[in-house]
Amino acid sequence: MNCKKAQALLSAAVDGELSLKEQQEFEAHIAKCADCQREFREAQKTKNIIREKIVRFKAPQSLVNSIIRLTETTTG
Amino acid sequence: MKTERLPETIQRNTPMPATPRKNRQPSSGKTVSQQERIKQEEFQEEAVAHINALYNYALHLTMNPDDANDLVQETYLKAYKFFDSFEKGTNCKAWLFKILKNNYINKFRKNAREPGKVDYDLIKDFYHSIKDAQSDSEDLNAGYFKSLMHDEVYQALNSLPDEFREVIQLCDIEGFTYEEIANMVESPIGTVRSRLYRGRKLLRGKLNEFAKKYGYNTDTEEST
Ligand SMILES: [Zn+2]
């Protein structure tokens, strides 16, 4: 596997979306390519930052209630 | 809107409290068929459970709590009408997201942002409306909004072109698979892959900019 192929697979490697064969080839490549390995680690960290830091809001209770009411008054 | 209630924040992965499952008897005034009642219960269990995720997605798309509210309501109305066509056993959350996205496109098409462009005015307005609301009700979640406004990660994500922001959001925040994302954004899986790759690269650049500008340590540098 060359760097170009490794980069094409990089996001899928971060997200666990590679096939077993791709995974093995990718791992073999980053084991000997420092550049791709660094990029892989950085992409992983970026993903983790987003997962941990983005603020999530709770749907307002009025909205939840109106959705529940909706199913009781609407005939599908 | 000055009197608007600020959204509350939640911990990630907090399960929705189960919808109370009363064994509803047909009310005396209105007869609900047995079939309809089963549908209601299934819908509440399967679909209403995802309301927080949908609300957040709508907030990110519209940047406006009122519009997000409307969008989620319309989505559920449509979803309930077509609930029979939902394939049991498939991902209900993905199905709802797709409906919401389509609704959003139809509703806001006129003002829709061009793919790859960021409407900075909209983002600015969003932050301003938060600011206004915050000064009106200092105690109500003000802390959260303050942290949101100053949050470099949030701003970095929002400054990405839509096509990148969207896949990152669907993948990293909502945890959808590539196949589900490809279906939602109506692009091949290869496109999802490359958008995630480029999006994360862009994002990393933005985070580093913020880190430099504000002297934050994003703790993303390897000390190798
Ligand atoms: Zn390489």
PDB file of C-alpha atoms and ligand atoms in Angstrom:
ATOM      1  CA  MET A   1       0.000   0.000   0.000  1.00  0.00           C
ATOM      2  CA  ASN A   2       1.290   3.464  -0.857  1.00  0.00           C
ATOM      3  CA  CYS A   3       0.605   6.743   0.949  1.00  0.00           C
ATOM      4  CA  LYS A   4      -2.084   7.761  -1.489  1.00  0.00           C
ATOM      5  CA  LYS A   5      -4.064   4.596  -0.859  1.00  0.00           C
ATOM      6  CA  ALA A   6      -3.477   4.888   2.879  1.00  0.00           C
ATOM      7  CA  GLN A   7      -4.878   8.414   2.908  1.00  0.00           C
ATOM      8  CA  ALA A   8      -7.933   7.298   0.978  1.00  0.00           C
ATOM      9  CA  LEU A   9      -8.581   4.753   3.720  1.00  0.00           C
ATOM     10  CA  LEU A  10      -7.625   6.995   6.620  1.00  0.00           C
ATOM     11  CA  SER A  11     -11.045   8.221   7.719  1.00  0.00           C
ATOM     12  CA  ALA A  12     -12.499   4.742   7.421  1.00  0.00           C
ATOM     13  CA  ALA A  13      -9.620   3.467   9.575  1.00  0.00           C
ATOM     14  CA  VAL A  14     -10.434   6.082  12.215  1.00  0.00           C
ATOM     15  CA  ASP A  15     -14.106   5.090  12.181  1.00  0.00           C
ATOM     16  CA  GLY A  16     -13.599   1.331  12.116  1.00  0.00           C
ATOM     17  CA  GLU A  17     -15.134   1.090   8.654  1.00  0.00           C
ATOM     18  CA  LEU A  18     -12.387  -0.898   6.936  1.00  0.00           C
ATOM     19  CA  SER A  19     -12.688  -4.471   5.805  1.00  0.00           C
ATOM     20  CA  LEU A  20     -10.382  -6.909   7.550  1.00  0.00           C
ATOM     21  CA  LYS A  21      -8.057  -7.005   4.569  1.00  0.00           C
ATOM     22  CA  GLU A  22      -7.944  -3.202   4.275  1.00  0.00           C
ATOM     23  CA  GLN A  23      -7.364  -2.916   8.003  1.00  0.00           C
ATOM     24  CA  GLN A  24      -4.375  -5.245   7.845  1.00  0.00           C
ATOM     25  CA  GLU A  25      -2.872  -3.444   4.871  1.00  0.00           C
ATOM     26  CA  PHE A  26      -3.450  -0.074   6.459  1.00  0.00           C
ATOM     27  CA  GLU A  27      -1.823  -1.131   9.718  1.00  0.00           C
ATOM     28  CA  ALA A  28       1.141  -2.565   7.848  1.00  0.00           C
ATOM     29  CA  HIS A  29       1.564   0.759   6.051  1.00  0.00           C
ATOM     30  CA  ILE A  30       1.408   3.039   9.094  1.00  0.00           C
ATOM     31  CA  ALA A  31       3.761   0.722  10.942  1.00  0.00           C
ATOM     32  CA  LYS A  32       6.490   1.801   8.576  1.00  0.00           C
ATOM     33  CA  CYS A  33       5.283   5.226   7.399  1.00  0.00           C
ATOM     34  CA  ALA A  34       5.650   7.906  10.056  1.00  0.00           C
ATOM     35  CA  ASP A  35       3.773  10.546   8.057  1.00  0.00           C
ATOM     36  CA  CYS A  36       0.646   8.472   7.607  1.00  0.00           C
ATOM     37  CA  GLN A  37       0.808   7.307  11.179  1.00  0.00           C
ATOM     38  CA  ARG A  38       0.913  10.881  12.432  1.00  0.00           C
ATOM     39  CA  GLU A  39      -1.978  11.852  10.203  1.00  0.00           C
ATOM     40  CA  PHE A  40      -3.972   8.888  11.434  1.00  0.00           C
ATOM     41  CA  ARG A  41      -3.396   9.824  15.081  1.00  0.00           C
ATOM     42  CA  GLU A  42      -4.316  13.437  14.440  1.00  0.00           C
ATOM     43  CA  ALA A  43      -7.535  12.462  12.719  1.00  0.00           C
ATOM     44  CA  GLN A  44      -8.380  10.223  15.669  1.00  0.00           C
ATOM     45  CA  LYS A  45      -7.791  13.074  18.081  1.00  0.00           C
ATOM     46  CA  THR A  46      -9.890  15.464  16.044  1.00  0.00           C
ATOM     47  CA  LYS A  47     -12.742  12.979  16.138  1.00  0.00           C
ATOM     48  CA  ASN A  48     -12.381  12.596  19.894  1.00  0.00           C
ATOM     49  CA  ILE A  49     -12.376  16.339  20.455  1.00  0.00           C
ATOM     50  CA  ILE A  50     -15.649  16.675  18.541  1.00  0.00           C
ATOM     51  CA  ARG A  51     -17.225  13.782  20.414  1.00  0.00           C
ATOM     52  CA  GLU A  52     -16.256  15.161  23.776  1.00  0.00           C
ATOM     53  CA  LYS A  53     -16.570  18.903  23.406  1.00  0.00           C
ATOM     54  CA  ILE A  54     -19.650  19.626  21.327  1.00  0.00           C
ATOM     55  CA  VAL A  55     -22.469  20.811  23.567  1.00  0.00           C
ATOM     56  CA  ARG A  56     -25.704  18.891  23.247  1.00  0.00           C
ATOM     57  CA  PHE A  57     -29.102  20.337  23.976  1.00  0.00           C
ATOM     58  CA  LYS A  58     -32.134  18.715  25.397  1.00  0.00           C
ATOM     59  CA  ALA A  59     -35.287  19.060  23.362  1.00  0.00           C
ATOM     60  CA  PRO A  60     -37.609  21.467  25.218  1.00  0.00           C
ATOM     61  CA  GLN A  61     -40.255  19.629  27.215  1.00  0.00           C
ATOM     62  CA  SER A  62     -42.966  21.537  25.348  1.00  0.00           C
ATOM     63  CA  LEU A  63     -41.670  20.056  22.117  1.00  0.00           C
ATOM     64  CA  VAL A  64     -41.601  16.537  23.547  1.00  0.00           C
ATOM     65  CA  ASN A  65     -45.157  16.956  24.786  1.00  0.00           C
ATOM     66  CA  SER A  66     -46.405  18.275  21.496  1.00  0.00           C
ATOM     67  CA  ILE A  67     -44.888  15.308  19.648  1.00  0.00           C
ATOM     68  CA  ILE A  68     -46.572  12.871  21.992  1.00  0.00           C
ATOM     69  CA  ARG A  69     -49.874  14.728  21.628  1.00  0.00           C
ATOM     70  CA  LEU A  70     -49.414  14.677  17.892  1.00  0.00           C
ATOM     71  CA  THR A  71     -49.407  10.910  17.767  1.00  0.00           C
ATOM     72  CA  GLU A  72     -52.593  10.879  19.787  1.00  0.00           C
ATOM     73  CA  THR A  73     -54.492  13.256  17.546  1.00  0.00           C
ATOM     74  CA  THR A  74     -53.162  12.295  14.150  1.00  0.00           C
ATOM     75  CA  THR A  75     -54.424   9.370  12.220  1.00  0.00           C
ATOM     76  CA  GLY A  76     -51.581   7.977  10.211  1.00  0.00           C
TER      77      GLY A  76
ATOM     78  CA  MET B   1     -37.599  36.570  20.547  1.00  0.00           C
ATOM     79  CA  LYS B   2     -36.868  37.846  24.008  1.00  0.00           C
ATOM     80  CA  THR B   3     -38.977  35.528  26.076  1.00  0.00           C
ATOM     81  CA  GLU B   4     -37.704  32.449  24.380  1.00  0.00           C
ATOM     82  CA  ARG B   5     -36.686  29.613  26.610  1.00  0.00           C
ATOM     83  CA  LEU B   6     -33.115  28.600  26.262  1.00  0.00           C
ATOM     84  CA  PRO B   7     -32.504  24.997  25.355  1.00  0.00           C
ATOM     85  CA  GLU B   8     -31.138  22.862  28.109  1.00  0.00           C
ATOM     86  CA  THR B   9     -28.047  20.827  27.572  1.00  0.00           C
ATOM     87  CA  ILE B  10     -27.708  17.127  28.127  1.00  0.00           C
ATOM     88  CA  GLN B  11     -24.948  14.718  28.802  1.00  0.00           C
ATOM     89  CA  ARG B  12     -24.006  12.736  25.767  1.00  0.00           C
ATOM     90  CA  ASN B  13     -25.501   9.271  25.645  1.00  0.00           C
ATOM     91  CA  THR B  14     -28.058  10.090  28.282  1.00  0.00           C
ATOM     92  CA  PRO B  15     -30.895   7.786  27.433  1.00  0.00           C
ATOM     93  CA  MET B  16     -34.249   9.416  26.962  1.00  0.00           C
ATOM     94  CA  PRO B  17     -36.554   8.684  29.841  1.00  0.00           C
ATOM     95  CA  ALA B  18     -38.870   6.029  28.580  1.00  0.00           C
ATOM     96  CA  THR B  19     -42.157   7.360  27.396  1.00  0.00           C
ATOM     97  CA  PRO B  20     -44.728   6.466  29.997  1.00  0.00           C
ATOM     98  CA  ARG B  21     -46.522   3.499  28.614  1.00  0.00           C
ATOM     99  CA  LYS B  22     -49.901   3.737  30.089  1.00  0.00           C
ATOM    100  CA  ASN B  23     -52.208   1.040  29.038  1.00  0.00           C
ATOM    101  CA  ARG B  24     -54.448   3.497  27.433  1.00  0.00           C
ATOM    102  CA  GLN B  25     -58.065   2.612  27.308  1.00  0.00           C
ATOM    103  CA  PRO B  26     -59.977   4.057  24.427  1.00  0.00           C
ATOM    104  CA  SER B  27     -61.248   7.370  25.730  1.00  0.00           C
ATOM    105  CA  SER B  28     -64.959   7.632  26.026  1.00  0.00           C
ATOM    106  CA  GLY B  29     -65.155  10.645  23.722  1.00  0.00           C
ATOM    107  CA  LYS B  30     -63.111   9.351  20.864  1.00  0.00           C
ATOM    108  CA  THR B  31     -62.723   5.805  19.807  1.00  0.00           C
ATOM    109  CA  VAL B  32     -59.184   4.896  18.848  1.00  0.00           C
ATOM    110  CA  SER B  33     -58.788   1.639  17.041  1.00  0.00           C
ATOM    111  CA  GLN B  34     -56.665  -1.060  18.573  1.00  0.00           C
ATOM    112  CA  GLN B  35     -54.398  -0.882  15.554  1.00  0.00           C
ATOM    113  CA  GLU B  36     -53.926   2.847  15.942  1.00  0.00           C
ATOM    114  CA  ARG B  37     -53.034   2.456  19.600  1.00  0.00           C
ATOM    115  CA  ILE B  38     -50.385  -0.127  18.803  1.00  0.00           C
ATOM    116  CA  LYS B  39     -48.944   2.200  16.212  1.00  0.00           C
ATOM    117  CA  GLN B  40     -48.880   5.062  18.727  1.00  0.00           C
ATOM    118  CA  GLU B  41     -47.017   2.982  21.252  1.00  0.00           C
ATOM    119  CA  GLU B  42     -44.529   1.648  18.745  1.00  0.00           C
ATOM    120  CA  PHE B  43     -43.935   5.110  17.405  1.00  0.00           C
ATOM    121  CA  GLN B  44     -43.340   6.552  20.836  1.00  0.00           C
ATOM    122  CA  GLU B  45     -40.920   3.789  21.693  1.00  0.00           C
ATOM    123  CA  GLU B  46     -39.031   3.727  18.397  1.00  0.00           C
ATOM    124  CA  ALA B  47     -39.169   7.299  17.154  1.00  0.00           C
ATOM    125  CA  VAL B  48     -39.817   9.681  20.031  1.00  0.00           C
ATOM    126  CA  ALA B  49     -36.780   8.212  21.782  1.00  0.00           C
ATOM    127  CA  HIS B  50     -34.570  10.051  19.279  1.00  0.00           C
ATOM    128  CA  ILE B  51     -36.030  13.495  19.858  1.00  0.00           C
ATOM    129  CA  ASN B  52     -32.925  14.940  21.513  1.00  0.00           C
ATOM    130  CA  ALA B  53     -30.685  13.866  18.650  1.00  0.00           C
ATOM    131  CA  LEU B  54     -33.122  15.269  16.110  1.00  0.00           C
ATOM    132  CA  TYR B  55     -33.439  18.535  17.983  1.00  0.00           C
ATOM    133  CA  ASN B  56     -29.669  18.957  18.026  1.00  0.00           C
ATOM    134  CA  TYR B  57     -29.432  18.160  14.352  1.00  0.00           C
ATOM    135  CA  ALA B  58     -32.168  20.706  13.627  1.00  0.00           C
ATOM    136  CA  LEU B  59     -30.405  23.305  15.765  1.00  0.00           C
ATOM    137  CA  HIS B  60     -27.210  22.805  13.845  1.00  0.00           C
ATOM    138  CA  LEU B  61     -28.992  23.057  10.527  1.00  0.00           C
ATOM    139  CA  THR B  62     -31.130  26.090  11.318  1.00  0.00           C
ATOM    140  CA  MET B  63     -29.022  27.837  13.956  1.00  0.00           C
ATOM    141  CA  ASN B  64     -32.281  28.945  15.484  1.00  0.00           C
ATOM    142  CA  PRO B  65     -34.224  27.302  18.341  1.00  0.00           C
ATOM    143  CA  ASP B  66     -37.644  28.328  16.938  1.00  0.00           C
ATOM    144  CA  ASP B  67     -36.919  26.935  13.502  1.00  0.00           C
ATOM    145  CA  ALA B  68     -35.445  23.813  15.060  1.00  0.00           C
ATOM    146  CA  ASN B  69     -38.655  23.345  17.031  1.00  0.00           C
ATOM    147  CA  ASP B  70     -40.795  23.649  13.896  1.00  0.00           C
ATOM    148  CA  LEU B  71     -38.550  21.377  11.923  1.00  0.00           C
ATOM    149  CA  VAL B  72     -38.649  18.623  14.535  1.00  0.00           C
ATOM    150  CA  GLN B  73     -42.435  18.867  14.800  1.00  0.00           C
ATOM    151  CA  GLU B  74     -42.892  18.637  11.053  1.00  0.00           C
ATOM    152  CA  THR B  75     -40.483  15.731  10.932  1.00  0.00           C
ATOM    153  CA  TYR B  76     -42.437  13.759  13.510  1.00  0.00           C
ATOM    154  CA  LEU B  77     -45.727  14.592  11.854  1.00  0.00           C
ATOM    155  CA  LYS B  78     -44.440  13.209   8.581  1.00  0.00           C
ATOM    156  CA  ALA B  79     -42.749  10.261  10.254  1.00  0.00           C
ATOM    157  CA  TYR B  80     -45.961   9.292  12.018  1.00  0.00           C
ATOM    158  CA  LYS B  81     -47.941   9.504   8.805  1.00  0.00           C
ATOM    159  CA  PHE B  82     -45.461   7.253   7.044  1.00  0.00           C
ATOM    160  CA  PHE B  83     -44.529   5.081   9.994  1.00  0.00           C
ATOM    161  CA  ASP B  84     -46.028   2.063   8.240  1.00  0.00           C
ATOM    162  CA  SER B  85     -43.363   2.397   5.551  1.00  0.00           C
ATOM    163  CA  PHE B  86     -40.561   2.330   8.125  1.00  0.00           C
ATOM    164  CA  GLU B  87     -38.796  -1.000   7.879  1.00  0.00           C
ATOM    165  CA  LYS B  88     -38.796  -2.572  11.322  1.00  0.00           C
ATOM    166  CA  GLY B  89     -35.367  -3.546  12.503  1.00  0.00           C
ATOM    167  CA  THR B  90     -33.571  -0.870  10.482  1.00  0.00           C
ATOM    168  CA  ASN B  91     -32.145   2.250  12.069  1.00  0.00           C
ATOM    169  CA  CYS B  92     -35.081   4.442  13.029  1.00  0.00           C
ATOM    170  CA  LYS B  93     -32.821   7.329  13.969  1.00  0.00           C
ATOM    171  CA  ALA B  94     -31.281   7.338  10.480  1.00  0.00           C
ATOM    172  CA  TRP B  95     -34.752   7.227   8.951  1.00  0.00           C
ATOM    173  CA  LEU B  96     -35.845  10.243  11.021  1.00  0.00           C
ATOM    174  CA  PHE B  97     -32.686  12.187  10.216  1.00  0.00           C
ATOM    175  CA  LYS B  98     -33.314  11.666   6.537  1.00  0.00           C
ATOM    176  CA  ILE B  99     -36.863  12.974   6.844  1.00  0.00           C
ATOM    177  CA  LEU B 100     -35.660  15.969   8.819  1.00  0.00           C
ATOM    178  CA  LYS B 101     -32.955  16.766   6.309  1.00  0.00           C
ATOM    179  CA  ASN B 102     -35.431  16.585   3.411  1.00  0.00           C
ATOM    180  CA  ASN B 103     -37.850  18.789   5.311  1.00  0.00           C
ATOM    181  CA  TYR B 104     -35.104  21.259   5.989  1.00  0.00           C
ATOM    182  CA  ILE B 105     -34.113  21.415   2.342  1.00  0.00           C
ATOM    183  CA  ASN B 106     -37.687  21.939   1.201  1.00  0.00           C
ATOM    184  CA  LYS B 107     -38.442  24.504   3.854  1.00  0.00           C
ATOM    185  CA  PHE B 108     -35.280  26.542   3.696  1.00  0.00           C
ATOM    186  CA  ARG B 109     -34.272  25.960   0.106  1.00  0.00           C
ATOM    187  CA  LYS B 110     -34.620  29.621  -0.741  1.00  0.00           C
ATOM    188  CA  ASN B 111     -32.293  30.643   2.022  1.00  0.00           C
ATOM    189  CA  ALA B 112     -30.315  27.450   1.950  1.00  0.00           C
ATOM    190  CA  ARG B 113     -26.617  27.899   2.108  1.00  0.00           C
ATOM    191  CA  GLU B 114     -24.747  26.928  -0.980  1.00  0.00           C
ATOM    192  CA  PRO B 115     -22.773  23.773  -0.385  1.00  0.00           C
ATOM    193  CA  GLY B 116     -19.235  24.699   0.457  1.00  0.00           C
ATOM    194  CA  LYS B 117     -20.162  28.168   1.589  1.00  0.00           C
ATOM    195  CA  VAL B 118     -20.563  29.333   5.129  1.00  0.00           C
ATOM    196  CA  ASP B 119     -23.089  31.972   6.006  1.00  0.00           C
ATOM    197  CA  TYR B 120     -21.115  33.866   8.592  1.00  0.00           C
ATOM    198  CA  ASP B 121     -23.951  36.331   9.080  1.00  0.00           C
ATOM    199  CA  LEU B 122     -26.212  33.517  10.144  1.00  0.00           C
ATOM    200  CA  ILE B 123     -23.682  32.254  12.612  1.00  0.00           C
ATOM    201  CA  LYS B 124     -23.137  35.776  13.885  1.00  0.00           C
ATOM    202  CA  ASP B 125     -26.892  36.255  14.293  1.00  0.00           C
ATOM    203  CA  PHE B 126     -27.084  32.978  16.144  1.00  0.00           C
ATOM    204  CA  TYR B 127     -24.482  34.043  18.609  1.00  0.00           C
ATOM    205  CA  HIS B 128     -26.118  37.442  18.984  1.00  0.00           C
ATOM    206  CA  SER B 129     -29.517  35.937  19.652  1.00  0.00           C
ATOM    207  CA  ILE B 130     -27.929  33.748  22.271  1.00  0.00           C
ATOM    208  CA  LYS B 131     -26.294  36.782  23.798  1.00  0.00           C
ATOM    209  CA  ASP B 132     -29.584  38.714  23.907  1.00  0.00           C
ATOM    210  CA  ALA B 133     -31.468  35.846  25.409  1.00  0.00           C
ATOM    211  CA  GLN B 134     -28.740  35.299  27.901  1.00  0.00           C
ATOM    212  CA  SER B 135     -28.788  38.828  29.248  1.00  0.00           C
ATOM    213  CA  ASP B 136     -32.553  38.523  29.680  1.00  0.00           C
ATOM    214  CA  SER B 137     -32.395  35.445  31.812  1.00  0.00           C
ATOM    215  CA  GLU B 138     -28.981  35.322  33.286  1.00  0.00           C
ATOM    216  CA  ASP B 139     -29.656  32.326  35.476  1.00  0.00           C
ATOM    217  CA  LEU B 140     -31.156  30.016  32.889  1.00  0.00           C
ATOM    218  CA  ASN B 141     -28.352  27.949  31.420  1.00  0.00           C
ATOM    219  CA  ALA B 142     -26.357  31.103  30.943  1.00  0.00           C
ATOM    220  CA  GLY B 143     -23.233  29.229  31.813  1.00  0.00           C
ATOM    221  CA  TYR B 144     -23.751  26.723  29.076  1.00  0.00           C
ATOM    222  CA  PHE B 145     -24.344  29.380  26.490  1.00  0.00           C
ATOM    223  CA  LYS B 146     -21.360  31.318  27.597  1.00  0.00           C
ATOM    224  CA  SER B 147     -19.245  28.252  27.183  1.00  0.00           C
ATOM    225  CA  LEU B 148     -20.863  27.582  23.824  1.00  0.00           C
ATOM    226  CA  MET B 149     -20.141  31.076  22.563  1.00  0.00           C
ATOM    227  CA  HIS B 150     -16.561  30.952  23.583  1.00  0.00           C
ATOM    228  CA  ASP B 151     -16.116  27.375  22.682  1.00  0.00           C
ATOM    229  CA  GLU B 152     -13.462  27.121  20.058  1.00  0.00           C
ATOM    230  CA  VAL B 153     -14.492  23.620  19.082  1.00  0.00           C
ATOM    231  CA  TYR B 154     -18.059  24.635  18.366  1.00  0.00           C
ATOM    232  CA  GLN B 155     -16.955  27.639  16.353  1.00  0.00           C
ATOM    233  CA  ALA B 156     -14.405  25.610  14.458  1.00  0.00           C
ATOM    234  CA  LEU B 157     -17.015  23.030  13.487  1.00  0.00           C
ATOM    235  CA  ASN B 158     -19.490  25.694  12.423  1.00  0.00           C
ATOM    236  CA  SER B 159     -16.946  27.459  10.297  1.00  0.00           C
ATOM    237  CA  LEU B 160     -16.475  24.403   8.093  1.00  0.00           C
ATOM    238  CA  PRO B 161     -18.224  24.282   4.722  1.00  0.00           C
ATOM    239  CA  ASP B 162     -21.566  22.505   5.102  1.00  0.00           C
ATOM    240  CA  GLU B 163     -20.625  19.380   3.193  1.00  0.00           C
ATOM    241  CA  PHE B 164     -17.791  18.691   5.627  1.00  0.00           C
ATOM    242  CA  ARG B 165     -19.565  19.817   8.760  1.00  0.00           C
ATOM    243  CA  GLU B 166     -22.500  17.580   7.977  1.00  0.00           C
ATOM    244  CA  VAL B 167     -20.581  14.319   7.646  1.00  0.00           C
ATOM    245  CA  ILE B 168     -18.496  15.050  10.736  1.00  0.00           C
ATOM    246  CA  GLN B 169     -21.632  15.747  12.698  1.00  0.00           C
ATOM    247  CA  LEU B 170     -23.393  12.600  11.487  1.00  0.00           C
ATOM    248  CA  CYS B 171     -20.351  10.419  12.061  1.00  0.00           C
ATOM    249  CA  ASP B 172     -18.639  11.776  15.149  1.00  0.00           C
ATOM    250  CA  ILE B 173     -21.554  13.229  17.081  1.00  0.00           C
ATOM    251  CA  GLU B 174     -24.431  10.992  16.039  1.00  0.00           C
ATOM    252  CA  GLY B 175     -22.448   7.820  15.420  1.00  0.00           C
ATOM    253  CA  PHE B 176     -24.015   6.807  12.113  1.00  0.00           C
ATOM    254  CA  THR B 177     -22.254   4.286   9.891  1.00  0.00           C
ATOM    255  CA  TYR B 178     -20.829   5.324   6.521  1.00  0.00           C
ATOM    256  CA  GLU B 179     -23.620   3.469   4.789  1.00  0.00           C
ATOM    257  CA  GLU B 180     -26.253   5.368   6.744  1.00  0.00           C
ATOM    258  CA  ILE B 181     -24.485   8.676   6.139  1.00  0.00           C
ATOM    259  CA  ALA B 182     -24.118   7.961   2.417  1.00  0.00           C
ATOM    260  CA  ASN B 183     -27.836   7.338   2.263  1.00  0.00           C
ATOM    261  CA  MET B 184     -28.631  10.523   4.168  1.00  0.00           C
ATOM    262  CA  VAL B 185     -26.425  12.834   2.144  1.00  0.00           C
ATOM    263  CA  GLU B 186     -27.222  10.959  -1.067  1.00  0.00           C
ATOM    264  CA  SER B 187     -23.608  10.423  -2.047  1.00  0.00           C
ATOM    265  CA  PRO B 188     -21.474   7.314  -2.497  1.00  0.00           C
ATOM    266  CA  ILE B 189     -19.598   5.920   0.498  1.00  0.00           C
ATOM    267  CA  GLY B 190     -16.310   6.942  -1.146  1.00  0.00           C
ATOM    268  CA  THR B 191     -17.482  10.554  -1.040  1.00  0.00           C
ATOM    269  CA  VAL B 192     -18.348  10.235   2.636  1.00  0.00           C
ATOM    270  CA  ARG B 193     -14.874   8.854   3.298  1.00  0.00           C
ATOM    271  CA  SER B 194     -13.089  11.655   1.517  1.00  0.00           C
ATOM    272  CA  ARG B 195     -15.281  14.361   3.013  1.00  0.00           C
ATOM    273  CA  LEU B 196     -14.522  13.040   6.475  1.00  0.00           C
ATOM    274  CA  TYR B 197     -10.837  12.948   5.670  1.00  0.00           C
ATOM    275  CA  ARG B 198     -10.746  16.485   4.334  1.00  0.00           C
ATOM    276  CA  GLY B 199     -13.197  17.803   6.911  1.00  0.00           C
ATOM    277  CA  ARG B 200     -11.165  16.546   9.835  1.00  0.00           C
ATOM    278  CA  LYS B 201      -8.036  18.003   8.305  1.00  0.00           C
ATOM    279  CA  LEU B 202      -9.715  21.396   7.941  1.00  0.00           C
ATOM    280  CA  LEU B 203     -11.103  21.154  11.430  1.00  0.00           C
ATOM    281  CA  ARG B 204      -7.727  20.413  12.855  1.00  0.00           C
ATOM    282  CA  GLY B 205      -6.346  23.502  11.150  1.00  0.00           C
ATOM    283  CA  LYS B 206      -9.143  25.635  12.637  1.00  0.00           C
ATOM    284  CA  LEU B 207      -8.598  24.219  16.102  1.00  0.00           C
ATOM    285  CA  ASN B 208      -4.939  25.059  15.877  1.00  0.00           C
ATOM    286  CA  GLU B 209      -5.803  28.608  14.773  1.00  0.00           C
ATOM    287  CA  PHE B 210      -8.064  29.055  17.782  1.00  0.00           C
ATOM    288  CA  ALA B 211      -5.459  27.558  20.032  1.00  0.00           C
ATOM    289  CA  LYS B 212      -2.932  30.091  18.855  1.00  0.00           C
ATOM    290  CA  LYS B 213      -5.334  33.022  18.908  1.00  0.00           C
ATOM    291  CA  TYR B 214      -6.658  32.434  22.403  1.00  0.00           C
ATOM    292  CA  GLY B 215      -3.711  30.681  23.867  1.00  0.00           C
ATOM    293  CA  TYR B 216      -5.672  27.503  24.444  1.00  0.00           C
ATOM    294  CA  ASN B 217      -4.036  24.180  24.509  1.00  0.00           C
ATOM    295  CA  THR B 218      -6.147  21.866  22.383  1.00  0.00           C
ATOM    296  CA  ASP B 219      -3.940  19.056  23.527  1.00  0.00           C
ATOM    297  CA  THR B 220      -3.732  17.586  20.086  1.00  0.00           C
ATOM    298  CA  GLU B 221      -0.038  17.800  19.442  1.00  0.00           C
ATOM    299  CA  GLU B 222       1.929  14.633  19.692  1.00  0.00           C
ATOM    300  CA  SER B 223       5.084  15.172  21.629  1.00  0.00           C
ATOM    301  CA  THR B 224       6.951  12.663  19.554  1.00  0.00           C
TER     302      THR B 224
HETATM  303 ZN    ZN C   1       2.343   6.742   4.124  1.00  0.00          ZN
END
